[in-house]
Amino acid sequence: MSLAFILNSLLASVIFLLFRFVYENFVKVRWSPLHQIAGPPVSGWFKNHLYAVLEPSVSPKVYEMFIKRYGRSIRIRGVGPWDERLLTLDPVSVAHVLKNSTIYEKPWQSRRLITSLIGCGMLSAEGQVHKRQRRVATPAFSVQNLRALVPIVFRKGEELKERWSNMIALTSNDHEKTSEETLRIDVCHWISRATFDVIGAAGFGYEFNAIKDETNELFCAYKEMFEVAISQGNASRTLFNIYFPSISRLFPDKIMRTVERSQKTIHREAEKSGSSFLGKDLLSLLMKSNASTDLPPEHRISDEDILHNINTFMFAGSDTTSLSVTWTLLMLARHPETQTRLREELLSVACFSTGDLTSLTEDEIHSLYDNIANLSFLNNVCRESLRLVPPVHSSIRVATQDDVVPTSYPVCRRDGTIDEGRRSVTVPKGSFVHVAVEGFNLDKGIWGDDAWEFHPDRWDNLPETAVQQPGLYSNILSFSAGPRSCIGMRFSLIEFKTFFVHLDNKFCFQSYRREDFQGKCCGDAAICIWQIQRGQSVSIARISLHPDRVVDGTSVTLCCVTV
């Protein structure tokens, strides 16, 4: 075989691959069905709309503008001109996408990123792997089993309340000596510590004692892994790790080394602690379900899968709940009349009127929680808070095959005309579909003109358009919908209500505005905390909140402030 033949073959192969790349990424997209529907223009060849639809500080207004101009089935651009995506704000379309989880999966890029952090649990698994894991885990999250965990949550809520009270008391004593007021309480940080304690005890019978201090090795490993890997990640390095994992493992950066070190600690502690089938914690129940004689061997999951799902429970059950409680406190601080009304409802429950919850038996705690869970205004506040600030801003799916997505609204064409007779969008295989969780929850066309406002009473008389919305919880997408909806929704609501009633029963929260340390206006920079004693409200300290989010359609910067 001559050298010229080899070179010609290589050249032909390179030309073929180049032609295919250009065709697939630049030519074929022009004939994509998504290319024919309306969408916003782009200002450059490699410009995109990802910031506009994913950034919480601008996305509510962006969604509103998109609906007015392009309808509810919108074409947006992803990372390049070859990446035409569907952004759907049509309830029928999003219900179809979330229901058909075998056609619309999480992109492999998302799954690889999640797996590198917490393993292949229910957040990242797909297909039969996800189906097996979900089948094994479902019994552990039954109403009966979760009810058994209520005393654990109550105990931690009471512990957090007492810790805050003691901190305030110590600071008050110091004030008498020094006349200085310096107490700072970072609400989100402390509630996050409490939720770690809850998920540790309820998840696998492990005591982090994070409310007491932050010295536990396993707690520090989880916290460091979650915070460093997510909060401080470099976008370009993250993309490099996703697309070139082998090279990344050869040349790990600081974040990868931190994650690896944390994972080693977690595995070591998991092997030492172990579990049995006799406990009430989720791990024991999961292992019991997995070993059930009713479950065929081929439907069982491995020990590694069990550990990955415990990591998933830790990841999904800690910071999401703490953020939700924190934002609820801020919204109540902004609406003191709502806070007062809610407190009066809580005080109607006998145990809260006395203020003594430490001496309750488990049966009494269960009875008390049943009363709390049925409080109508508390439920309205929970729904409204989770609607206004969902734990997850949005989600994304990729089509594994060509599919026709039904719509309830007419589809706008690329030229601006409306196809009144068309009630579907064709999504080609490999195309991304954006599920705008926040977009649905804040849609003024569904919830009314006050959709961006905190208005708990709306739940007593919802518009018909809102009643028809998909969603696992109260017609909102905060816990998703379909086969991949949040399996821990009930547990999350138990945490949410229990922590909230402990804090709102003991403290009063007030929003205020002031200049930060650099002289820049922070908006609602913090909230005052007042301790309720003998029917009087006494100003004690201010509480700081994190992170930056959008409430009522405006950007709010939250920071620590000293009084």
XYZ file of C-alpha atoms in Angstrom:
563
model
C 0.000 0.000 0.000
C 1.550 3.280 -1.138
C 2.060 6.320 1.054
C 0.029 8.438 -1.371
C -2.962 6.144 -0.964
C -2.760 6.361 2.820
C -2.492 10.159 2.747
C -5.399 10.431 0.310
C -7.508 8.177 2.515
C -6.717 10.251 5.578
C -7.470 13.469 3.690
C -10.765 12.040 2.453
C -11.691 10.998 5.985
C -10.877 14.454 7.358
C -12.914 16.138 4.612
C -15.843 13.785 5.250
C -15.784 14.421 9.002
C -15.498 18.161 8.450
C -18.381 18.114 5.984
C -20.516 16.088 8.381
C -19.701 18.441 11.248
C -20.651 21.503 9.178
C -23.815 19.811 7.904
C -24.980 18.554 11.295
C -24.235 21.764 13.180
C -24.781 24.568 10.668
C -26.859 23.322 7.717
C -29.224 20.694 9.123
C -30.404 23.058 11.866
C -31.904 25.317 9.185
C -34.393 22.549 8.375
C -35.150 21.781 12.020
C -38.848 22.154 12.898
C -37.802 24.310 15.850
C -36.194 26.751 13.412
C -39.637 27.528 12.024
C -41.234 28.771 15.259
C -40.908 32.271 16.692
C -38.140 33.260 19.029
C -35.938 36.189 20.052
C -33.107 37.298 17.748
C -29.429 36.943 18.633
C -26.862 39.696 18.241
C -23.959 37.521 17.082
C -22.955 34.178 15.589
C -22.076 32.632 18.936
C -24.440 34.653 21.109
C -27.212 32.853 23.005
C -30.222 33.343 25.289
C -29.067 31.202 28.204
C -28.329 34.070 30.580
C -31.713 35.654 29.905
C -33.695 32.492 30.723
C -31.502 31.125 33.532
C -30.550 34.234 35.531
C -33.150 34.799 38.309
C -32.570 38.558 38.416
C -33.893 39.000 34.859
C -35.761 35.819 33.915
C -39.260 36.790 35.212
C -39.355 39.873 32.979
C -37.785 37.918 30.113
C -40.478 35.229 30.293
C -43.206 37.864 30.382
C -41.761 39.616 27.333
C -41.295 36.329 25.437
C -44.936 35.343 25.962
C -46.192 38.696 24.694
C -43.985 38.624 21.580
C -43.580 34.955 20.670
C -46.344 33.008 22.394
C -45.804 30.100 24.772
C -43.732 27.837 22.516
C -40.500 29.745 21.989
C -37.317 28.974 20.063
C -34.146 30.001 21.900
C -30.470 29.500 21.109
C -28.180 27.449 23.308
C -24.386 27.359 23.191
C -24.105 27.934 19.421
C -25.974 28.364 16.118
C -26.415 24.587 15.886
C -28.230 24.484 19.243
C -31.879 25.420 18.674
C -33.928 24.761 21.810
C -37.579 24.816 22.853
C -38.554 26.980 25.804
C -42.109 25.983 26.660
C -44.413 28.033 28.862
C -47.429 26.037 27.751
C -48.948 23.869 30.551
C -49.987 21.055 28.183
C -46.502 20.944 26.666
C -44.643 20.856 29.970
C -46.989 18.162 31.298
C -46.201 16.064 28.207
C -42.441 16.532 28.607
C -42.392 15.702 32.323
C -44.774 12.766 31.953
C -42.788 11.068 29.177
C -39.508 10.677 31.060
C -38.251 7.937 28.733
C -38.456 10.300 25.746
C -37.204 13.383 27.596
C -34.185 12.645 29.754
C -31.758 14.851 31.596
C -28.820 15.698 29.279
C -25.732 13.566 29.727
C -23.768 16.703 30.613
C -26.011 17.362 33.630
C -25.917 13.720 34.672
C -22.118 13.579 34.477
C -21.771 16.721 36.597
C -24.186 15.444 39.266
C -22.626 11.962 39.262
C -19.135 13.396 39.761
C -20.402 15.098 42.905
C -22.875 12.775 44.645
C -22.853 9.618 42.536
C -25.492 8.115 40.279
C -28.555 8.442 42.487
C -32.097 9.344 41.535
C -31.088 12.880 40.525
C -28.839 11.663 37.713
C -29.967 8.096 36.917
C -32.107 7.454 33.849
C -34.026 4.579 32.286
C -34.155 1.260 34.102
C -31.524 2.339 36.644
C -33.724 5.214 37.799
C -36.817 3.007 37.730
C -35.162 0.397 40.009
C -33.881 3.028 42.430
C -37.251 4.762 42.590
C -39.094 1.470 43.152
C -36.811 0.530 46.046
C -36.918 3.993 47.654
C -40.665 4.654 47.385
C -41.694 2.567 50.462
C -39.247 4.530 52.632
C -41.110 7.751 51.770
C -44.585 6.442 52.550
C -46.868 8.545 54.748
C -46.562 6.057 57.612
C -42.754 5.946 57.555
C -42.395 9.725 57.269
C -44.802 10.179 60.154
C -42.367 8.229 62.341
C -39.688 10.841 61.561
C -41.746 13.831 62.738
C -40.379 13.734 66.357
C -36.826 13.950 65.006
C -37.663 17.091 63.052
C -39.462 18.585 66.063
C -36.488 17.902 68.314
C -34.111 19.665 65.924
C -36.487 22.595 65.446
C -36.689 23.046 69.215
C -32.901 22.751 69.476
C -32.394 25.492 66.881
C -34.892 27.765 68.636
C -33.150 27.293 71.974
C -29.741 27.903 70.397
C -30.896 31.238 69.007
C -32.511 32.164 72.322
C -29.306 31.373 74.214
C -27.232 33.403 71.753
C -29.591 36.348 72.218
C -29.528 35.984 76.000
C -25.713 35.939 76.082
C -25.556 38.988 73.854
C -28.124 40.786 76.017
C -25.973 40.136 79.086
C -22.926 41.473 77.263
C -24.895 44.568 76.288
C -25.483 45.344 79.945
C -21.716 45.214 80.507
C -20.437 46.907 77.351
C -23.496 48.747 75.931
C -22.547 47.382 72.495
C -24.888 45.478 70.181
C -22.946 43.100 67.925
C -25.020 39.947 67.512
C -25.266 38.582 63.963
C -27.304 35.529 63.037
C -27.078 34.262 59.479
C -30.520 32.683 59.088
C -29.741 30.553 56.053
C -26.504 29.249 57.571
C -28.150 28.220 60.835
C -31.193 26.635 59.248
C -28.863 24.769 56.885
C -27.042 23.376 59.925
C -30.381 22.313 61.376
C -31.528 20.618 58.170
C -28.222 18.747 58.014
C -28.941 17.495 61.521
C -32.438 16.432 60.469
C -31.382 14.613 57.311
C -28.496 12.955 59.183
C -30.739 11.599 61.950
C -33.763 10.878 59.762
C -31.768 9.821 56.713
C -29.376 7.300 58.203
C -29.532 7.508 61.988
C -26.411 9.662 62.263
C -25.977 12.634 64.594
C -24.037 15.490 62.988
C -24.761 17.771 65.959
C -24.330 20.656 63.543
C -26.591 22.981 65.556
C -24.239 22.534 68.499
C -21.026 23.058 66.508
C -19.482 22.413 63.095
C -16.683 20.058 64.087
C -18.152 16.753 62.909
C -15.883 15.355 60.168
C -18.705 13.943 58.065
C -20.719 17.166 58.294
C -17.690 19.188 57.218
C -17.076 16.802 54.303
C -20.632 17.156 52.987
C -20.761 20.904 53.557
C -17.405 21.559 51.951
C -18.194 19.353 48.969
C -21.558 20.989 48.302
C -20.380 24.569 48.823
C -17.038 24.418 47.013
C -18.254 22.341 44.077
C -21.416 24.367 43.455
C -21.028 27.867 44.860
C -17.433 28.544 43.861
C -17.093 26.571 40.637
C -15.464 28.150 37.592
C -17.746 27.808 34.560
C -15.006 27.095 32.020
C -13.338 24.545 34.294
C -16.696 22.892 34.964
C -17.299 22.500 31.226
C -13.768 21.082 30.809
C -14.435 18.553 33.588
C -17.686 17.487 31.911
C -16.308 17.031 28.397
C -12.807 15.805 29.294
C -13.175 13.908 32.602
C -10.127 11.690 32.052
C -7.817 14.658 31.583
C -9.399 16.402 34.560
C -8.658 13.415 36.760
C -5.009 13.507 35.666
C -4.741 17.233 36.421
C -7.290 17.942 39.152
C -7.933 21.492 40.290
C -8.668 22.624 43.843
C -12.382 21.898 43.539
C -11.855 18.346 42.270
C -9.350 17.643 45.048
C -11.834 18.936 47.607
C -14.629 16.766 46.219
C -12.406 13.673 46.138
C -11.226 14.266 49.693
C -14.817 14.754 50.883
C -16.014 11.632 49.084
C -13.293 9.549 50.753
C -14.428 10.792 54.153
C -18.069 10.029 53.349
C -17.273 6.488 52.179
C -15.108 5.838 55.235
C -17.744 7.051 57.667
C -20.479 5.131 55.827
C -18.515 1.891 56.185
C -17.978 2.524 59.904
C -21.529 3.512 60.774
C -23.430 0.801 58.935
C -27.176 0.318 59.409
C -29.750 -2.330 60.177
C -33.244 -3.174 59.021
C -34.662 -2.288 62.456
C -34.210 1.487 62.384
C -36.774 4.072 61.332
C -34.276 6.131 59.324
C -34.499 6.268 55.525
C -31.342 4.211 54.992
C -32.658 1.330 57.126
C -36.002 1.465 55.351
C -34.304 1.580 51.960
C -32.152 -1.458 52.808
C -35.211 -3.282 54.117
C -37.119 -2.517 50.912
C -34.176 -3.645 48.801
C -33.966 -6.981 50.633
C -37.708 -7.629 50.506
C -38.706 -11.075 49.277
C -41.392 -9.406 47.156
C -38.693 -7.710 45.078
C -37.170 -9.863 42.293
C -33.346 -10.009 42.413
C -33.021 -8.255 39.064
C -34.956 -5.268 40.454
C -32.674 -4.744 43.460
C -29.984 -2.074 43.630
C -26.361 -2.348 44.729
C -24.850 -1.084 47.989
C -23.114 1.603 45.942
C -26.484 2.741 44.581
C -27.803 2.952 48.155
C -24.862 5.163 49.182
C -25.364 7.359 46.105
C -28.998 7.878 47.022
C -28.137 8.752 50.620
C -25.809 11.403 49.172
C -28.718 12.503 46.978
C -31.023 12.797 49.993
C -28.359 14.852 51.781
C -27.909 17.117 48.757
C -31.602 17.615 47.996
C -32.879 17.663 51.576
C -30.583 20.169 53.236
C -29.923 23.436 51.419
C -33.189 23.468 49.453
C -35.266 23.411 52.641
C -33.055 25.936 54.425
C -33.323 28.345 51.483
C -37.098 27.953 51.367
C -37.501 28.639 55.092
C -35.119 31.596 54.868
C -36.998 33.204 52.008
C -40.303 32.634 53.763
C -39.009 34.489 56.813
C -37.915 37.377 54.610
C -41.311 37.568 52.913
C -43.066 37.499 56.281
C -40.712 40.205 57.517
C -41.782 42.309 54.528
C -45.453 41.626 55.305
C -45.852 42.037 59.093
C -49.632 41.787 58.921
C -49.295 38.330 57.349
C -46.735 37.336 59.978
C -49.043 38.441 62.801
C -51.998 36.637 61.301
C -49.969 33.444 60.946
C -48.681 33.671 64.515
C -52.235 34.039 65.801
C -53.198 30.880 63.921
C -50.240 29.028 65.445
C -51.152 30.236 68.919
C -54.582 28.700 68.438
C -52.852 25.342 68.826
C -52.741 24.677 72.558
C -49.091 23.617 72.880
C -47.881 26.741 71.118
C -49.854 29.010 73.408
C -47.944 27.619 76.397
C -44.628 27.677 74.537
C -43.447 24.412 76.136
C -42.715 21.726 73.543
C -39.756 20.000 75.192
C -41.855 17.774 77.466
C -44.116 16.361 74.752
C -44.218 12.613 74.161
C -43.962 11.194 70.642
C -47.713 10.638 70.509
C -48.303 14.236 71.571
C -45.853 15.468 68.923
C -47.683 13.463 66.268
C -50.996 14.892 67.419
C -49.545 18.414 67.425
C -48.120 18.029 63.927
C -51.476 16.755 62.644
C -53.013 19.980 63.921
C -50.225 22.060 62.379
C -50.473 20.313 59.005
C -54.173 21.196 58.838
C -53.768 24.904 59.591
C -55.210 26.581 56.500
C -53.270 29.839 56.553
C -49.964 28.080 57.264
C -50.596 25.884 54.222
C -51.347 28.996 52.179
C -48.084 30.615 53.293
C -46.112 27.467 52.411
C -47.712 27.243 48.973
C -47.206 30.917 48.238
C -43.580 30.926 49.361
C -42.716 27.839 47.297
C -44.543 29.334 44.324
C -42.807 32.692 44.519
C -39.284 31.373 45.191
C -39.060 27.725 44.057
C -36.030 25.734 45.284
C -35.167 24.950 41.636
C -35.251 27.796 39.125
C -35.610 25.630 36.011
C -34.869 22.233 34.523
C -33.769 20.950 31.156
C -34.512 17.800 29.151
C -33.209 16.356 25.893
C -35.333 14.443 23.383
C -34.107 10.867 22.843
C -36.267 10.559 19.707
C -38.315 12.725 17.369
C -41.518 13.723 19.147
C -44.618 15.844 18.670
C -45.339 17.984 21.749
C -48.992 19.045 22.128
C -49.809 22.667 23.000
C -52.865 24.408 24.430
C -52.063 27.749 22.772
C -51.514 28.553 19.059
C -47.928 28.413 17.836
C -46.299 31.577 16.446
C -44.310 31.186 13.241
C -40.843 32.597 12.696
C -42.251 35.330 10.430
C -44.525 36.609 13.220
C -47.796 35.119 11.989
C -49.889 32.867 14.222
C -50.915 29.390 13.123
C -54.360 29.266 14.735
C -54.962 25.676 13.684
C -51.676 24.337 14.987
C -51.635 22.821 18.458
C -48.263 21.037 18.514
C -44.518 21.530 18.154
C -42.222 18.944 16.559
C -39.065 18.378 18.617
C -36.224 16.601 16.769
C -34.086 13.975 18.474
C -31.233 15.543 20.428
C -32.978 18.892 20.952
C -33.084 20.484 24.402
C -36.346 21.503 26.073
C -36.290 24.080 28.870
C -38.830 23.592 31.675
C -39.153 27.024 33.273
C -40.224 26.176 36.836
C -40.045 29.788 37.997
C -41.609 30.932 34.723
C -44.751 28.851 35.347
C -44.931 29.791 39.016
C -44.746 33.536 38.236
C -46.791 33.601 35.029
C -49.214 36.547 35.232
C -51.358 34.993 32.523
C -51.982 32.049 34.866
C -51.834 33.456 38.397
C -53.084 36.984 37.754
C -51.514 40.439 37.632
C -50.252 40.041 41.222
C -48.295 36.865 40.368
C -44.995 38.453 41.438
C -46.376 39.473 44.815
C -46.534 37.536 48.093
C -50.259 36.993 48.547
C -51.120 33.800 50.526
C -54.871 34.399 50.336
C -54.818 33.706 46.601
C -54.937 29.995 47.468
C -58.467 30.340 48.845
C -59.742 31.281 45.394
C -57.345 30.265 42.625
C -58.006 31.320 39.022
C -59.208 28.489 36.807
C -56.012 28.767 34.753
C -53.940 28.046 37.882
C -56.064 25.052 38.900
C -55.265 23.414 35.550
C -51.479 23.715 35.986
C -49.347 20.562 36.182
C -47.342 19.979 39.324
C -46.894 17.454 42.113
C -47.709 20.025 44.804
C -50.631 22.485 44.650
C -50.491 23.207 40.906
C -46.919 24.541 41.046
C -43.756 23.004 39.590
C -41.550 23.548 42.645
C -41.416 19.768 43.220
C -41.655 19.002 39.482
C -44.210 16.523 38.088
C -44.387 13.115 36.446
C -42.251 9.997 37.107
C -39.230 12.112 38.077
C -41.059 14.359 40.539
C -39.506 14.926 43.961
C -39.815 11.727 45.998
C -39.030 13.640 49.201
C -41.773 16.264 48.876
C -43.677 15.147 51.989
C -40.499 15.046 54.067
C -39.509 18.500 52.826
C -42.895 19.921 53.844
C -42.549 18.344 57.292
C -39.176 20.076 57.689
C -40.502 23.333 56.270
C -43.556 23.597 58.516
C -41.878 22.297 61.657
C -38.857 24.624 61.547
C -41.038 27.484 60.547
C -43.563 27.127 63.359
C -40.806 26.814 65.962
C -39.181 30.044 64.817
C -42.310 32.071 64.122
C -43.762 31.058 67.478
C -40.708 32.331 69.362
C -39.479 35.242 67.256
C -40.859 38.188 65.313
C -39.104 39.235 62.088
C -38.974 42.734 60.633
C -37.530 43.928 57.315
C -35.525 47.136 57.120
C -33.387 49.146 54.691
C -29.972 50.626 55.382
C -26.563 51.296 53.877
C -24.108 48.400 53.840
C -20.497 48.676 55.019
C -19.328 50.107 51.664
C -22.100 52.688 51.611
C -24.125 50.941 48.898
C -27.858 50.561 49.331
C -28.710 46.891 49.867
C -32.479 47.096 49.673
C -33.878 44.631 52.201
C -30.380 43.901 53.465
C -31.456 42.036 56.574
C -34.305 41.454 58.969
C -34.717 42.317 62.613
C -35.329 39.463 64.995
C -37.516 40.128 68.016
C -37.906 37.665 70.861
C -41.470 37.291 72.077
C -41.657 37.359 75.879
C -44.772 37.747 78.054
C -46.755 39.165 75.159
C -44.182 41.932 74.507
C -41.820 42.348 71.557
C -38.287 43.417 72.493
C -35.750 44.339 69.788
C -32.795 41.991 70.125
C -30.771 41.557 66.925
C -30.757 41.615 63.171
C -30.542 38.521 61.016
C -28.780 38.324 57.647
C -29.994 36.310 54.701
C -28.378 34.661 51.684
C -28.153 34.459 48.635
C -29.161 37.006 45.958
C -32.540 36.204 44.430
C -35.548 37.919 42.921
C -38.658 38.554 45.006
C -41.676 40.495 43.789
C -39.914 41.034 40.458
C -36.983 43.057 41.866
C -33.382 42.138 42.576
C -32.494 42.035 46.279
C -28.971 41.928 47.663
C -28.709 40.273 51.072
C -25.785 40.727 53.424
C -24.684 40.599 57.079
C -25.371 43.768 59.062
C -24.443 44.612 62.658
C -26.624 46.629 65.027
